[in-house]
Amino acid sequence: MIKQFFLGSILLFTCFFCVGQNIVQLEFDGKQNITISKHIYGHFAEHLGRCIYDGFYVGESNTTVPHTRGIRNDIVQALKKLQIPNLRWPGGCFADTYHWKDGIGTKGSRPTIVNNWWGGVTEDNSFGTHDFLDMCELLGAEPYLAGNVGSGEVQELADWVQYVNFSGKGPMSDLRKLNGRQDPWNVKYWGVGNEAWGCGGNMTAEYYSDIYRKYSTFMADWDNSGGLYRIASGASGDDYHWTETLMKKIPSGLMKGVALHHYAVIDWSKKGPSIDFTEEEYFRTMKSAWFMNELVEKHSAIMDKYDPKGKIDLVVDEWGGWYEVEAGTNPGFLYQQNTMRDAMIAGMTLNIFNNNARRVKMANLAQTINVLQAVILTEEEKMLLTPTYHVMEMYKVHQDAILIPLKLTSEDFTFKDERIPAVSVSASQNTGGQIHISLVNVDPTSTKKISVDMGQIKPKAIEGRILTAKKLRDYNSFQEPEKISPKRFTAAKLNQGKIEVEIPPFSVIVLNVN
């Protein structure tokens, strides 16, 4: 009887101890071969609000902001620290109204257009193809050009490819040389239209598939000897019919990537504030961000059905948080602040992409500067780095590292009768053998205890960094630009082959395990 009571007490104590535990099991056997493509950490620069003008580009004649051929030097330095792998341009919706020949030649001779999509402002085309591609060289990033399919013509896109890529003698390469560039830029990544289901032409999936086949055919030769990585305009959110139609109707030889767009939005008609959000709005945003996991898995399953060998990639070339614009700003400029909520979106979403790296090979946060979930904000000569920037800088250790599969048992983050996982995790091993584990706790009020079973890995030392703040609604301002920044984290402990961590509410931790 005493023995039974003693054993029962142990079991009761064990179960009590398990309550509130979050368990991560790394499934590392040394045979993993899935690489987390660095291109998952791409960015997006559209002619929208102050992203290009007064963001990247201040003009060659500017005397107050240090620049190189009009490109802000501080922006270049900040983005190089992120090791951004690619940059998408010129849109977005703007791409399907953009005619690239308007943006070449002497700047005084370039025609103007009205940007009907974003604020109705006049676009003077002073930032064009040469400016963008030369800037990508400064950044050490590969350009991703979005071609005009909605209002453009097949020949226009074919000419653009030749203008930037052809090294021999021809009308487009001669024109490029006349405009001051001798050697081609050799642009690999090309979007064949953008959001064809909406601002790119309000097309059906069936109609766009035929249009795509036509445009992609004339972009290259028989064998695509130029190695173009052609990306089809993909689905909005859970439009699985769109993905299935493209996979069924477009030959794999014409398409290397299928896009997907999803924003963490509460309600498109009432998106809520970027700073003074309620508890409910926070949960709704996190739930929408977590929906990315389901979207990636279901779109990937459709792609697996038609492409079991994984020759075609899933390209999530627009993602991020979207709220109402800041008071007093142009509604068409989409300028919003960036709080710890955005750090949660970034950490969670990047973990989703990492864990689905078998199919997700490229992604682009929307957008880089002064627009939506920006990594950088500017105000005249001043510049600041947002919490989202710091998450992406912490996560750069995963770029081109080998994915370590894992199993996660997580507590729930609940609101009323709804719930999502509170903890998000991904892990990788770099070429030097170091293990990196990224941990996110989206719960705004509760610290989470996490136990990481390292399996066959025998860790000897751990160090890390943490991004958190005093308040969930904290953000970096031009008055306090470094209010939120990564700090050294030393609280992770080794215990019999396991790593034990307590992660505070609304925090991101990246561990370096040797």
PDB file of C-alpha atoms in Angstrom, residues 11 18 79 136 194 197 201 205 207 220 227-228 235 310 312 336 355 405 411 442-443 453 493 510:
ATOM      1  CA  LEU A  11       3.368   9.794 -11.281  1.00  0.00           C
ATOM      2  CA  CYS A  18       4.749  18.246 -17.402  1.00  0.00           C
ATOM      3  CA  LEU A  79      20.855  45.924 -45.609  1.00  0.00           C
ATOM      4  CA  CYS A 136      21.584  45.608 -56.169  1.00  0.00           C
ATOM      5  CA  ASN A 194       1.881  40.169 -60.329  1.00  0.00           C
ATOM      6  CA  TRP A 197      -6.174  37.550 -60.111  1.00  0.00           C
ATOM      7  CA  GLY A 201      -5.618  42.111 -64.665  1.00  0.00           C
ATOM      8  CA  ALA A 205      -6.466  31.080 -63.318  1.00  0.00           C
ATOM      9  CA  TYR A 207      -6.754  32.582 -68.657  1.00  0.00           C
ATOM     10  CA  ALA A 220      13.992  32.860 -73.453  1.00  0.00           C
ATOM     11  CA  GLY A 227      18.959  30.176 -66.978  1.00  0.00           C
ATOM     12  CA  LEU A 228      15.993  32.441 -66.258  1.00  0.00           C
ATOM     13  CA  ALA A 235      -2.534  32.522 -55.426  1.00  0.00           C
ATOM     14  CA  GLY A 310      10.162  19.195 -56.425  1.00  0.00           C
ATOM     15  CA  ILE A 312       9.143  23.875 -59.085  1.00  0.00           C
ATOM     16  CA  GLN A 336       2.868  52.130 -40.438  1.00  0.00           C
ATOM     17  CA  ASN A 355      10.545  24.177 -41.622  1.00  0.00           C
ATOM     18  CA  PRO A 405      13.711  18.565 -38.782  1.00  0.00           C
ATOM     19  CA  GLU A 411       1.185  25.086 -25.190  1.00  0.00           C
ATOM     20  CA  VAL A 442       3.868  34.832 -29.131  1.00  0.00           C
ATOM     21  CA  ASP A 443       1.977  34.679 -25.815  1.00  0.00           C
ATOM     22  CA  ASP A 453      15.975  17.321 -26.780  1.00  0.00           C
ATOM     23  CA  LYS A 493      20.979  25.637 -19.595  1.00  0.00           C
ATOM     24  CA  VAL A 510      18.232  32.530 -31.371  1.00  0.00           C
TER      25      VAL A 510
END
